[in-house]
CSV table of C-alpha atoms in Angstrom, one decimal:
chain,number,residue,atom,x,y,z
A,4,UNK,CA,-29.2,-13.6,-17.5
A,5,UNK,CA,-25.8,-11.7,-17.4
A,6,UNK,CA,-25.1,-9.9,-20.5
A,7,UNK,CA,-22.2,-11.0,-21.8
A,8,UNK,CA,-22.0,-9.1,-25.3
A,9,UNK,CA,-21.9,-5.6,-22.7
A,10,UNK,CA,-19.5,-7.3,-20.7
A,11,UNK,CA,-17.0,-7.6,-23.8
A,12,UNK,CA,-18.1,-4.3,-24.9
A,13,UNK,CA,-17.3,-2.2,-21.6
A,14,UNK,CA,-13.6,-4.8,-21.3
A,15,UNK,CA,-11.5,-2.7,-22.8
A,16,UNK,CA,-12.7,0.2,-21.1
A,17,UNK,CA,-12.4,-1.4,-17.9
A,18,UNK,CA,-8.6,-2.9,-18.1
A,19,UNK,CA,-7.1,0.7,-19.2
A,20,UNK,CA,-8.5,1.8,-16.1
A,21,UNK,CA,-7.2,-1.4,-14.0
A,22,UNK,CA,-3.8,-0.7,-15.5
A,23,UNK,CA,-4.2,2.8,-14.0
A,24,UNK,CA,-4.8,0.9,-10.7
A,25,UNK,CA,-2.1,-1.8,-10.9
A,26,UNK,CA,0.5,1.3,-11.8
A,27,UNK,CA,-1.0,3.2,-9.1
A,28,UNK,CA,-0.2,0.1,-6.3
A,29,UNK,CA,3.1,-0.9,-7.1
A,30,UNK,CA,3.9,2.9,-7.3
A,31,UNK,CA,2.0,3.0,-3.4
A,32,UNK,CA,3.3,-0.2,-2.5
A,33,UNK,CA,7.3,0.3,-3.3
A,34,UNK,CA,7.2,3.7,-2.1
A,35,UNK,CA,5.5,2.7,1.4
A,36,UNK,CA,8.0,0.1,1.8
A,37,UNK,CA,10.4,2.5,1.4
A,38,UNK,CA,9.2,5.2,3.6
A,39,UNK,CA,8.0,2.5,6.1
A,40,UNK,CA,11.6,1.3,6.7
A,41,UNK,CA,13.1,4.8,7.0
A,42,UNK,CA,10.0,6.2,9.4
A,43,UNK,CA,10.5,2.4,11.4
A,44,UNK,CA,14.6,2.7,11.8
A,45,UNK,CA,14.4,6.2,12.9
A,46,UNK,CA,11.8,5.1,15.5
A,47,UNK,CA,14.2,2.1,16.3
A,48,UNK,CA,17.1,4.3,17.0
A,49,UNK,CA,15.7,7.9,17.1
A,50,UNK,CA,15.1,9.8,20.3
A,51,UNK,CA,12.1,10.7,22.2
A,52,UNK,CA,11.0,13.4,19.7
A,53,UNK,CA,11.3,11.7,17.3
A,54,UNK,CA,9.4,8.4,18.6
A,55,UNK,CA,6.7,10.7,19.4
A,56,UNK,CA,5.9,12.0,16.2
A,57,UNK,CA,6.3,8.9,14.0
A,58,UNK,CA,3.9,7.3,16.8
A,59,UNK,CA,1.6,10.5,16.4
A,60,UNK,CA,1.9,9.5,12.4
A,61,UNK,CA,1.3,6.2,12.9
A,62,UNK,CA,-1.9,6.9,14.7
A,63,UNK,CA,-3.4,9.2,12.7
A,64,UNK,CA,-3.1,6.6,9.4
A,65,UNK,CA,-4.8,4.4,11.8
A,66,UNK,CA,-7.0,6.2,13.0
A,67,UNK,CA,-8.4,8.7,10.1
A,68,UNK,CA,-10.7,7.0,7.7
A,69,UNK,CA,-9.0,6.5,4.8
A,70,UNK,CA,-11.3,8.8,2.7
A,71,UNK,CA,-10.9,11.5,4.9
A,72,UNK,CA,-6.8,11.0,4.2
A,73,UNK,CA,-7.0,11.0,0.6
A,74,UNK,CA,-9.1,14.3,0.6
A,75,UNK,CA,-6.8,16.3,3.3
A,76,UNK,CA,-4.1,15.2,1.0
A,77,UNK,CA,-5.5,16.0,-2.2
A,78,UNK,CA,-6.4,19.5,-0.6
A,79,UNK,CA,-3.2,20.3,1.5
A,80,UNK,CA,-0.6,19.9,-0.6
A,81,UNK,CA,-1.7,22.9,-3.3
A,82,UNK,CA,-1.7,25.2,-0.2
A,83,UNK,CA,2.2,24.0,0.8
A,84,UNK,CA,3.3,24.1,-2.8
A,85,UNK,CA,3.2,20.8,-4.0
A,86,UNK,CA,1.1,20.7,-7.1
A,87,UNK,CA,0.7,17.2,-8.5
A,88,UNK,CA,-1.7,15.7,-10.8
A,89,UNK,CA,-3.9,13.4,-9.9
A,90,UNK,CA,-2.7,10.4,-10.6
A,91,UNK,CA,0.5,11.2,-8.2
A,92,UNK,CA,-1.9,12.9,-5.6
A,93,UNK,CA,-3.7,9.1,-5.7
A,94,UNK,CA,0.0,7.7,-5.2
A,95,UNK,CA,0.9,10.4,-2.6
A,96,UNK,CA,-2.2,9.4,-0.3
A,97,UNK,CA,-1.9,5.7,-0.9
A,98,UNK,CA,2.0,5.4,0.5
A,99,UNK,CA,0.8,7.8,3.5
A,100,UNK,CA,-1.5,5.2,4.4
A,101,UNK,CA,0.5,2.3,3.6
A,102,UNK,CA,3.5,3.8,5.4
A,103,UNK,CA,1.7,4.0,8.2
A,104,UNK,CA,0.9,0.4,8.8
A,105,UNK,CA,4.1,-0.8,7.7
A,106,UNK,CA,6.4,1.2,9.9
A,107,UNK,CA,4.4,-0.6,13.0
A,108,UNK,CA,4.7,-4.0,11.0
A,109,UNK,CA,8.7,-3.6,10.8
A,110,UNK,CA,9.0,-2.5,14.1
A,111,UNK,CA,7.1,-5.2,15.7
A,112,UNK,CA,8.7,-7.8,14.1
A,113,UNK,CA,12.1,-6.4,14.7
A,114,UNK,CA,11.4,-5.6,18.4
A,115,UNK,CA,10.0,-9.4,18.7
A,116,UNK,CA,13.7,-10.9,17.7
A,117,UNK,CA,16.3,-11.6,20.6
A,118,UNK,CA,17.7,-8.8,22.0
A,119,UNK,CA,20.8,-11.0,22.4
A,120,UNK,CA,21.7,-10.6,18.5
A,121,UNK,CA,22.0,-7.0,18.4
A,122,UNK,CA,24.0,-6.9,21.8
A,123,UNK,CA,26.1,-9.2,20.1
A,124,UNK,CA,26.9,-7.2,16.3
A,125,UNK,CA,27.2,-4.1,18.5
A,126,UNK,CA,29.9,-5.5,20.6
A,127,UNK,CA,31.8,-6.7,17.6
A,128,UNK,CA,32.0,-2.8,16.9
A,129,UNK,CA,29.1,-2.6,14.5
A,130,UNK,CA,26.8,1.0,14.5
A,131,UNK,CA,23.4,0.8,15.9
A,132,UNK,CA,22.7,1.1,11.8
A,133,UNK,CA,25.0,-1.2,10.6
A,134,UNK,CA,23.4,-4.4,12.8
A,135,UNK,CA,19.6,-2.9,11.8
A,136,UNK,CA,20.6,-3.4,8.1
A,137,UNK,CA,23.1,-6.1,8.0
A,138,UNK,CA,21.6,-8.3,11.1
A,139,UNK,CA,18.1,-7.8,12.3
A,140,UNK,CA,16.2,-6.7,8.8
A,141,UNK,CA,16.7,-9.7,7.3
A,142,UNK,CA,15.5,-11.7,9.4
A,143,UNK,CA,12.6,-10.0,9.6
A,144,UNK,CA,11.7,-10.5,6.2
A,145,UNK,CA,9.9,-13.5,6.6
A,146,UNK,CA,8.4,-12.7,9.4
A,147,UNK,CA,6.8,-9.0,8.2
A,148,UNK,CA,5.5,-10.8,4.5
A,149,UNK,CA,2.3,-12.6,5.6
A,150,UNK,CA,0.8,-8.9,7.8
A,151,UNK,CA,2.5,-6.6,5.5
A,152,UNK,CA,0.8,-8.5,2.2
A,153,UNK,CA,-2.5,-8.0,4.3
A,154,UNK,CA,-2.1,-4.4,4.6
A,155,UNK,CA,-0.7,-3.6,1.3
A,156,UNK,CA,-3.8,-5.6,-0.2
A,157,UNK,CA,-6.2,-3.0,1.6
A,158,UNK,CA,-3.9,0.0,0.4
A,159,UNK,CA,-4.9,-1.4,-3.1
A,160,UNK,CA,-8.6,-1.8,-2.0
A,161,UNK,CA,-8.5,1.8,-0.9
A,162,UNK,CA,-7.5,2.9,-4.5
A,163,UNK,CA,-11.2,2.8,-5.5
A,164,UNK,CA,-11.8,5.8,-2.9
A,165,UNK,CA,-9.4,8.0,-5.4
A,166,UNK,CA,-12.4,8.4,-7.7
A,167,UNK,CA,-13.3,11.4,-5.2
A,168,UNK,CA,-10.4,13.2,-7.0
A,169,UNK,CA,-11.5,12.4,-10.3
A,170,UNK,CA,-8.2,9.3,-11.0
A,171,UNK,CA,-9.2,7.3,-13.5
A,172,UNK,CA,-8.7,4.2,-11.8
A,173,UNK,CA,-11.3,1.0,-12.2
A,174,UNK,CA,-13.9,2.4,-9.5
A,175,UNK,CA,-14.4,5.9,-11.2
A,176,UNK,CA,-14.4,3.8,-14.8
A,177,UNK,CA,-17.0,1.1,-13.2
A,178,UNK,CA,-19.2,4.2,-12.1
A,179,UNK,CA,-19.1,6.5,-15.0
A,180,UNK,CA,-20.5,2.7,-17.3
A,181,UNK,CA,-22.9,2.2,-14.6
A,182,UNK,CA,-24.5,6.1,-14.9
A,183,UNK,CA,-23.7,6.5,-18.8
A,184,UNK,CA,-25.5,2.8,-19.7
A,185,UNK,CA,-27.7,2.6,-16.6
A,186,UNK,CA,-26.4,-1.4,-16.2
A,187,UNK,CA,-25.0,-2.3,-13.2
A,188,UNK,CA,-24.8,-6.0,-12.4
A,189,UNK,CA,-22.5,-7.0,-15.0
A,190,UNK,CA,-20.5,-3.7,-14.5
A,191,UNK,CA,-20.1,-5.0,-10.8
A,192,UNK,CA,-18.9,-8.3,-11.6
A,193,UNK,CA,-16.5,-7.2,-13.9
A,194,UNK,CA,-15.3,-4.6,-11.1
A,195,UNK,CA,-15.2,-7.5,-8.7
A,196,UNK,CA,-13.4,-9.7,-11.1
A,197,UNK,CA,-10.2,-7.3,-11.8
A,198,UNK,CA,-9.9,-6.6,-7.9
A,199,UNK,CA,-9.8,-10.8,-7.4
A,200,UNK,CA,-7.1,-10.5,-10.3
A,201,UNK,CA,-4.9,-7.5,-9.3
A,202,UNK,CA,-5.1,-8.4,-5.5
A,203,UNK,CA,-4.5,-12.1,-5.7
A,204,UNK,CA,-1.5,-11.5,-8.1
A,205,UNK,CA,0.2,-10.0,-5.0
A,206,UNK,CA,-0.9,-12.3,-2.2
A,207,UNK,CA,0.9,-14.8,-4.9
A,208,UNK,CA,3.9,-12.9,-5.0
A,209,UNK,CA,3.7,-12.7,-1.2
A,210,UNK,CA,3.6,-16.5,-1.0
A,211,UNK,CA,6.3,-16.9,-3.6
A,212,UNK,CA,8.8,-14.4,-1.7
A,213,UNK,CA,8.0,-16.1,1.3
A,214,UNK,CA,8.7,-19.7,0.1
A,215,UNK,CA,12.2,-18.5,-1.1
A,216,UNK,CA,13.1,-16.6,2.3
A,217,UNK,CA,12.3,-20.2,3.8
A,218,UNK,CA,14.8,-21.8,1.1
């Protein structure tokens, strides 16, 4: 039988640290938005150079086991002069993985729209930037929801590997119960439960967004 009386014993303990997680995603997850767009439109319209190296970007976030990210972050920025804590060291590695995915996402899903369109708003004397923003990025938006939700829901799942650099997000909590009270079922489902909580909250969102961009 599941010990209920520890389970509402360790709550409080456990939902400070998922609010440590949810501040740590939607910090992740605006930021790798934003940095996906700019890295994607400067891919979309940048030259050679720079294709290659957002490419070379893209597949290292692909590529490198997320761990492995998080700890060549944590590690490399002291040694170019960045000096964060470890909360925005957790945030820092997070949107370099997201980024990574979503810059392919956008791209894709612009590159899969009719070339015609953009022919057309750049011979009514729109800039290559004007018909990205004001024509072909929102019509992507409906299209890019359903895979970039997917992604940005395993950029949250990755958040438990930032107990390696001590952030007090629900993982590192989870553990530190299971080694200081020896229990680890209950601990577990807890875990589980908050995940189910914190990830399905945005995969509603995703749904909601998506039902408006189809209004």
């Amino acid at each position: 039988m599941l010990d209920l009386g520890f389970m509402l014993e360790i709550l409080p303990n456990m939902l400070r640290a998922a609010l440590v997680t949810i501040e740590i995603s939607i910090l992740s997850i605006a930021f790798s938005i934003l940095l996906g767009i700019a890295l994607a439109t400067w891919k979309l319209l940048g030259g050679a150079i720079a294709r290659a190296s957002i490419q070379a970007f893209v597949e290292f976030t692909r590529g490198v086991p997320q761990l492995v990210q998080i700890a060549i972050i944590y590690f490399a920025l002291p040694r170019i002069g960045v000096t964060l804590n470890e909360f925005w060291t957790g945030v820092a590695a997070l949107t370099f993985i997201g980024a990574g995915y979503a810059i392919e996402i956008i791209r894709g899903a612009v590159e899969s729209l009719d070339r015609g369109q953009r022919e057309t708003a750049l011979s009514l004397g729109l800039s290559e930037y004007r018909t990205l923003f004001l024509v072909l990025y929102p019509q992507v938006v409906r299209r890019i929801l359903p895979p970039l939700t997917n992604e940005l829901a395993n950029v949250i799942k990755a958040s438990a590997l930032l107990s390696v650099i001590s952030v007090n997000e629900l993982t590192k909590v989870a553990n530190d119960l299971i080694f200081e009270y020896f229990v680890v079922v209950e601990v577990l489902i807890e875990l589980a439960f908050l995940y189910v909580v914190i990830i399905g909250s945005l995969l509603w969102l995703s749904r909601f967004l998506e039902s408006r961009t189809r209004v």
